[in-house]
Amino acid sequence: MNSESSRPNSALRASAIALVVPALLSLSACKSDKPAPPDAGAPDDAVAATRAALLEASGACVLQTAREFQTVAAALDDAVKAHAATPDATTRDAARAAYHAAMDAWQVAEVMQFGPAAPRSVPGGAEHRDNIYSWPLVSRCAVEEQIVNRSYASESFETSLVSRRGLYALEYLLFFEGNDTACPGTSAIVSQGTWAALSEDERAARKRAYAAVVAADVHRRADALVSAWAADQGNFTQTLTTAGSGNDVYPSTQAALNAMSDAIFYFEREVKDLKLARPLGMRECATSTCPEHLESQFAARSKTNLRANLVGYRRITEGCGEDFSGTGFDDLLEASGADALAARLRERNAAAAAGIEALPGEDVATLLAQDKAAVRTLYDAVKGVTDVLKTELVTVLDLELPQSVEGDND
């Protein structure tokens, strides 16, 4: 499409998205399907009861989401092994479909990085998330070096750098069909010619074997994440719901709520700033757009990931039940007397969902080239969500801003 012919379509599409988003803001923000807070004699009692309900609901939600991923991770493991054993178009397509299903589930969980999914540097953290999916800490070159070195066959591979494992590595191994390498000339596989020396068939065979190892590792870690939260195993759900005096991880309910708040700031840092602002050329980009910063470089599912991220965010901020019913941060706002803010939170969430659906296709890379204005309109809708999060919700509920966003004024 030439630039002149694309301008009318670009303007119309951006205008359409701009109309859809405000229209949703006029919808009723009432959440009548949600139970009222337990009876309480005083406002402070109602707030305390809702805080406890939110912790309980959130723990159950994380476990539910982890189990959803566990199911598709097992199917992914089976499909990738089948492709390695019988490499043809049918098994390849089945493995790719299984990858999409697994990533659909995982991107919901991305917004729930508290407790065992969080880094070890925070209370309760066990780094399950980074071992499953480490984006943006990824390296195509690191994966290609493993193809040459066959380090994936080593018994120590499961303790290797996360950039060599997980769902990012699997995306490359299942979807990238080129023969070039992203490694610089200083890499041994380039300087010594070992990458170029691999035949196309040998490279493909190694990628299938590597993928099978990675899929099995992801499956094991999905099991471990569920185990960490499940009541009959690690039972971190109880750790979360019993926050307060005597709890070594969360010595107060406020500490637990801060951990949850830090996790949903994923929607500010990774979604708004990294997945949208950087590709749009709004930060850390020296050209008009930087599509190389988009999250899904090989499976072309960057918009799909955004959709799932918003689902995860809404599960925690609105509720984890059908149509986001159940207890969420919005209920705590209402118990605290901030009904208008709770309504605004739900309205902004719905507007962002409409903005995502209004974008055509599933890959943002094409839109960046043809219709940057439409992607910018989506960014604005997402910013509407994060503005409520970082300027109003944290203030009303007396939550701490994560260090990574302190001083960030955009």
PDB file of N, CA, C and O in Angstrom, residues 360-394:
ATOM      1  N   PRO A 360      -7.356  -3.817  13.521  1.00  0.00           N
ATOM      2  CA  PRO A 360      -7.499  -4.958  12.615  1.00  0.00           C
ATOM      3  C   PRO A 360      -6.296  -5.890  12.708  1.00  0.00           C
ATOM      4  O   PRO A 360      -5.170  -5.459  12.929  1.00  0.00           O
ATOM      5  N   GLY A 361      -6.542  -7.184  12.556  1.00  0.00           N
ATOM      6  CA  GLY A 361      -5.453  -8.158  12.578  1.00  0.00           C
ATOM      7  C   GLY A 361      -4.964  -8.428  13.981  1.00  0.00           C
ATOM      8  O   GLY A 361      -5.461  -7.882  14.961  1.00  0.00           O
ATOM      9  N   GLU A 362      -3.954  -9.315  14.074  1.00  0.00           N
ATOM     10  CA  GLU A 362      -3.407  -9.689  15.378  1.00  0.00           C
ATOM     11  C   GLU A 362      -1.972  -9.206  15.583  1.00  0.00           C
ATOM     12  O   GLU A 362      -1.455  -9.284  16.690  1.00  0.00           O
ATOM     13  N   ASP A 363      -1.334  -8.715  14.540  1.00  0.00           N
ATOM     14  CA  ASP A 363       0.043  -8.270  14.660  1.00  0.00           C
ATOM     15  C   ASP A 363       0.121  -6.760  14.502  1.00  0.00           C
ATOM     16  O   ASP A 363      -0.388  -6.198  13.530  1.00  0.00           O
ATOM     17  N   VAL A 364       0.747  -6.115  15.457  1.00  0.00           N
ATOM     18  CA  VAL A 364       0.826  -4.650  15.441  1.00  0.00           C
ATOM     19  C   VAL A 364       1.877  -4.153  14.452  1.00  0.00           C
ATOM     20  O   VAL A 364       1.835  -3.001  14.024  1.00  0.00           O
ATOM     21  N   ALA A 365       2.800  -4.992  14.040  1.00  0.00           N
ATOM     22  CA  ALA A 365       3.877  -4.558  13.151  1.00  0.00           C
ATOM     23  C   ALA A 365       3.336  -3.981  11.846  1.00  0.00           C
ATOM     24  O   ALA A 365       3.800  -2.937  11.374  1.00  0.00           O
ATOM     25  N   THR A 366       2.358  -4.643  11.253  1.00  0.00           N
ATOM     26  CA  THR A 366       1.780  -4.146  10.006  1.00  0.00           C
ATOM     27  C   THR A 366       1.111  -2.798  10.215  1.00  0.00           C
ATOM     28  O   THR A 366       1.242  -1.881   9.391  1.00  0.00           O
ATOM     29  N   LEU A 367       0.395  -2.661  11.326  1.00  0.00           N
ATOM     30  CA  LEU A 367      -0.284  -1.397  11.605  1.00  0.00           C
ATOM     31  C   LEU A 367       0.699  -0.256  11.829  1.00  0.00           C
ATOM     32  O   LEU A 367       0.437   0.882  11.428  1.00  0.00           O
ATOM     33  N   LEU A 368       1.821  -0.542  12.461  1.00  0.00           N
ATOM     34  CA  LEU A 368       2.817   0.511  12.669  1.00  0.00           C
ATOM     35  C   LEU A 368       3.278   1.084  11.337  1.00  0.00           C
ATOM     36  O   LEU A 368       3.544   2.283  11.217  1.00  0.00           O
ATOM     37  N   ALA A 369       3.379   0.219  10.337  1.00  0.00           N
ATOM     38  CA  ALA A 369       3.830   0.664   9.019  1.00  0.00           C
ATOM     39  C   ALA A 369       2.718   1.358   8.238  1.00  0.00           C
ATOM     40  O   ALA A 369       2.980   2.301   7.485  1.00  0.00           O
ATOM     41  N   GLN A 370       1.471   0.918   8.442  1.00  0.00           N
ATOM     42  CA  GLN A 370       0.380   1.402   7.604  1.00  0.00           C
ATOM     43  C   GLN A 370      -0.560   2.379   8.309  1.00  0.00           C
ATOM     44  O   GLN A 370      -1.218   3.195   7.664  1.00  0.00           O
ATOM     45  N   ASP A 371      -0.635   2.288   9.618  1.00  0.00           N
ATOM     46  CA  ASP A 371      -1.656   3.049  10.335  1.00  0.00           C
ATOM     47  C   ASP A 371      -1.187   3.359  11.751  1.00  0.00           C
ATOM     48  O   ASP A 371      -1.805   2.955  12.738  1.00  0.00           O
ATOM     49  N   LYS A 372      -0.111   4.095  11.869  1.00  0.00           N
ATOM     50  CA  LYS A 372       0.459   4.399  13.174  1.00  0.00           C
ATOM     51  C   LYS A 372      -0.542   5.128  14.070  1.00  0.00           C
ATOM     52  O   LYS A 372      -0.567   4.926  15.294  1.00  0.00           O
ATOM     53  N   ALA A 373      -1.397   5.956  13.474  1.00  0.00           N
ATOM     54  CA  ALA A 373      -2.369   6.715  14.259  1.00  0.00           C
ATOM     55  C   ALA A 373      -3.316   5.792  15.020  1.00  0.00           C
ATOM     56  O   ALA A 373      -3.729   6.099  16.152  1.00  0.00           O
ATOM     57  N   ALA A 374      -3.675   4.656  14.404  1.00  0.00           N
ATOM     58  CA  ALA A 374      -4.568   3.715  15.080  1.00  0.00           C
ATOM     59  C   ALA A 374      -3.893   3.106  16.293  1.00  0.00           C
ATOM     60  O   ALA A 374      -4.519   2.913  17.343  1.00  0.00           O
ATOM     61  N   VAL A 375      -2.609   2.785  16.181  1.00  0.00           N
ATOM     62  CA  VAL A 375      -1.869   2.233  17.317  1.00  0.00           C
ATOM     63  C   VAL A 375      -1.722   3.279  18.402  1.00  0.00           C
ATOM     64  O   VAL A 375      -1.817   2.979  19.604  1.00  0.00           O
ATOM     65  N   ARG A 376      -1.506   4.536  18.022  1.00  0.00           N
ATOM     66  CA  ARG A 376      -1.404   5.607  19.004  1.00  0.00           C
ATOM     67  C   ARG A 376      -2.736   5.788  19.747  1.00  0.00           C
ATOM     68  O   ARG A 376      -2.768   6.078  20.950  1.00  0.00           O
ATOM     69  N   THR A 377      -3.853   5.618  19.043  1.00  0.00           N
ATOM     70  CA  THR A 377      -5.149   5.717  19.696  1.00  0.00           C
ATOM     71  C   THR A 377      -5.299   4.623  20.749  1.00  0.00           C
ATOM     72  O   THR A 377      -5.835   4.866  21.837  1.00  0.00           O
ATOM     73  N   LEU A 378      -4.808   3.424  20.437  1.00  0.00           N
ATOM     74  CA  LEU A 378      -4.835   2.348  21.422  1.00  0.00           C
ATOM     75  C   LEU A 378      -3.948   2.693  22.609  1.00  0.00           C
ATOM     76  O   LEU A 378      -4.335   2.471  23.769  1.00  0.00           O
ATOM     77  N   TYR A 379      -2.773   3.234  22.344  1.00  0.00           N
ATOM     78  CA  TYR A 379      -1.889   3.664  23.437  1.00  0.00           C
ATOM     79  C   TYR A 379      -2.621   4.621  24.372  1.00  0.00           C
ATOM     80  O   TYR A 379      -2.529   4.508  25.596  1.00  0.00           O
ATOM     81  N   ASP A 380      -3.348   5.572  23.806  1.00  0.00           N
ATOM     82  CA  ASP A 380      -4.067   6.540  24.621  1.00  0.00           C
ATOM     83  C   ASP A 380      -5.120   5.856  25.493  1.00  0.00           C
ATOM     84  O   ASP A 380      -5.332   6.251  26.654  1.00  0.00           O
ATOM     85  N   ALA A 381      -5.791   4.836  24.943  1.00  0.00           N
ATOM     86  CA  ALA A 381      -6.794   4.106  25.726  1.00  0.00           C
ATOM     87  C   ALA A 381      -6.131   3.340  26.862  1.00  0.00           C
ATOM     88  O   ALA A 381      -6.652   3.296  27.984  1.00  0.00           O
ATOM     89  N   VAL A 382      -4.979   2.742  26.594  1.00  0.00           N
ATOM     90  CA  VAL A 382      -4.244   2.027  27.635  1.00  0.00           C
ATOM     91  C   VAL A 382      -3.751   3.009  28.690  1.00  0.00           C
ATOM     92  O   VAL A 382      -3.791   2.722  29.895  1.00  0.00           O
ATOM     93  N   LYS A 383      -3.303   4.170  28.260  1.00  0.00           N
ATOM     94  CA  LYS A 383      -2.851   5.188  29.207  1.00  0.00           C
ATOM     95  C   LYS A 383      -4.000   5.641  30.103  1.00  0.00           C
ATOM     96  O   LYS A 383      -3.800   5.983  31.278  1.00  0.00           O
ATOM     97  N   GLY A 384      -5.207   5.620  29.577  1.00  0.00           N
ATOM     98  CA  GLY A 384      -6.354   5.943  30.405  1.00  0.00           C
ATOM     99  C   GLY A 384      -6.493   4.975  31.570  1.00  0.00           C
ATOM    100  O   GLY A 384      -6.850   5.364  32.684  1.00  0.00           O
ATOM    101  N   VAL A 385      -6.190   3.707  31.323  1.00  0.00           N
ATOM    102  CA  VAL A 385      -6.214   2.691  32.377  1.00  0.00           C
ATOM    103  C   VAL A 385      -5.117   2.952  33.395  1.00  0.00           C
ATOM    104  O   VAL A 385      -5.352   2.962  34.611  1.00  0.00           O
ATOM    105  N   THR A 386      -3.909   3.174  32.916  1.00  0.00           N
ATOM    106  CA  THR A 386      -2.774   3.299  33.832  1.00  0.00           C
ATOM    107  C   THR A 386      -2.775   4.625  34.586  1.00  0.00           C
ATOM    108  O   THR A 386      -2.231   4.708  35.686  1.00  0.00           O
ATOM    109  N   ASP A 387      -3.391   5.656  34.015  1.00  0.00           N
ATOM    110  CA  ASP A 387      -3.512   6.914  34.740  1.00  0.00           C
ATOM    111  C   ASP A 387      -4.349   6.729  36.008  1.00  0.00           C
ATOM    112  O   ASP A 387      -4.020   7.267  37.070  1.00  0.00           O
ATOM    113  N   VAL A 388      -5.425   5.964  35.891  1.00  0.00           N
ATOM    114  CA  VAL A 388      -6.255   5.670  37.061  1.00  0.00           C
ATOM    115  C   VAL A 388      -5.459   4.858  38.074  1.00  0.00           C
ATOM    116  O   VAL A 388      -5.513   5.111  39.283  1.00  0.00           O
ATOM    117  N   LEU A 389      -4.686   3.910  37.578  1.00  0.00           N
ATOM    118  CA  LEU A 389      -3.919   3.034  38.464  1.00  0.00           C
ATOM    119  C   LEU A 389      -2.881   3.813  39.263  1.00  0.00           C
ATOM    120  O   LEU A 389      -2.848   3.735  40.494  1.00  0.00           O
ATOM    121  N   LYS A 390      -2.050   4.577  38.581  1.00  0.00           N
ATOM    122  CA  LYS A 390      -0.878   5.118  39.262  1.00  0.00           C
ATOM    123  C   LYS A 390      -1.088   6.487  39.895  1.00  0.00           C
ATOM    124  O   LYS A 390      -0.252   6.938  40.675  1.00  0.00           O
ATOM    125  N   THR A 391      -2.200   7.154  39.576  1.00  0.00           N
ATOM    126  CA  THR A 391      -2.419   8.468  40.175  1.00  0.00           C
ATOM    127  C   THR A 391      -3.580   8.487  41.162  1.00  0.00           C
ATOM    128  O   THR A 391      -3.576   9.305  42.078  1.00  0.00           O
ATOM    129  N   GLU A 392      -4.552   7.596  40.993  1.00  0.00           N
ATOM    130  CA  GLU A 392      -5.744   7.645  41.841  1.00  0.00           C
ATOM    131  C   GLU A 392      -5.890   6.409  42.728  1.00  0.00           C
ATOM    132  O   GLU A 392      -6.059   6.529  43.939  1.00  0.00           O
ATOM    133  N   LEU A 393      -5.833   5.224  42.126  1.00  0.00           N
ATOM    134  CA  LEU A 393      -6.039   4.010  42.916  1.00  0.00           C
ATOM    135  C   LEU A 393      -5.020   3.897  44.037  1.00  0.00           C
ATOM    136  O   LEU A 393      -5.359   3.629  45.192  1.00  0.00           O
ATOM    137  N   VAL A 394      -3.742   4.092  43.718  1.00  0.00           N
ATOM    138  CA  VAL A 394      -2.711   3.935  44.748  1.00  0.00           C
ATOM    139  C   VAL A 394      -2.836   5.005  45.832  1.00  0.00           C
ATOM    140  O   VAL A 394      -2.517   4.765  47.002  1.00  0.00           O
TER     141      VAL A 394
END
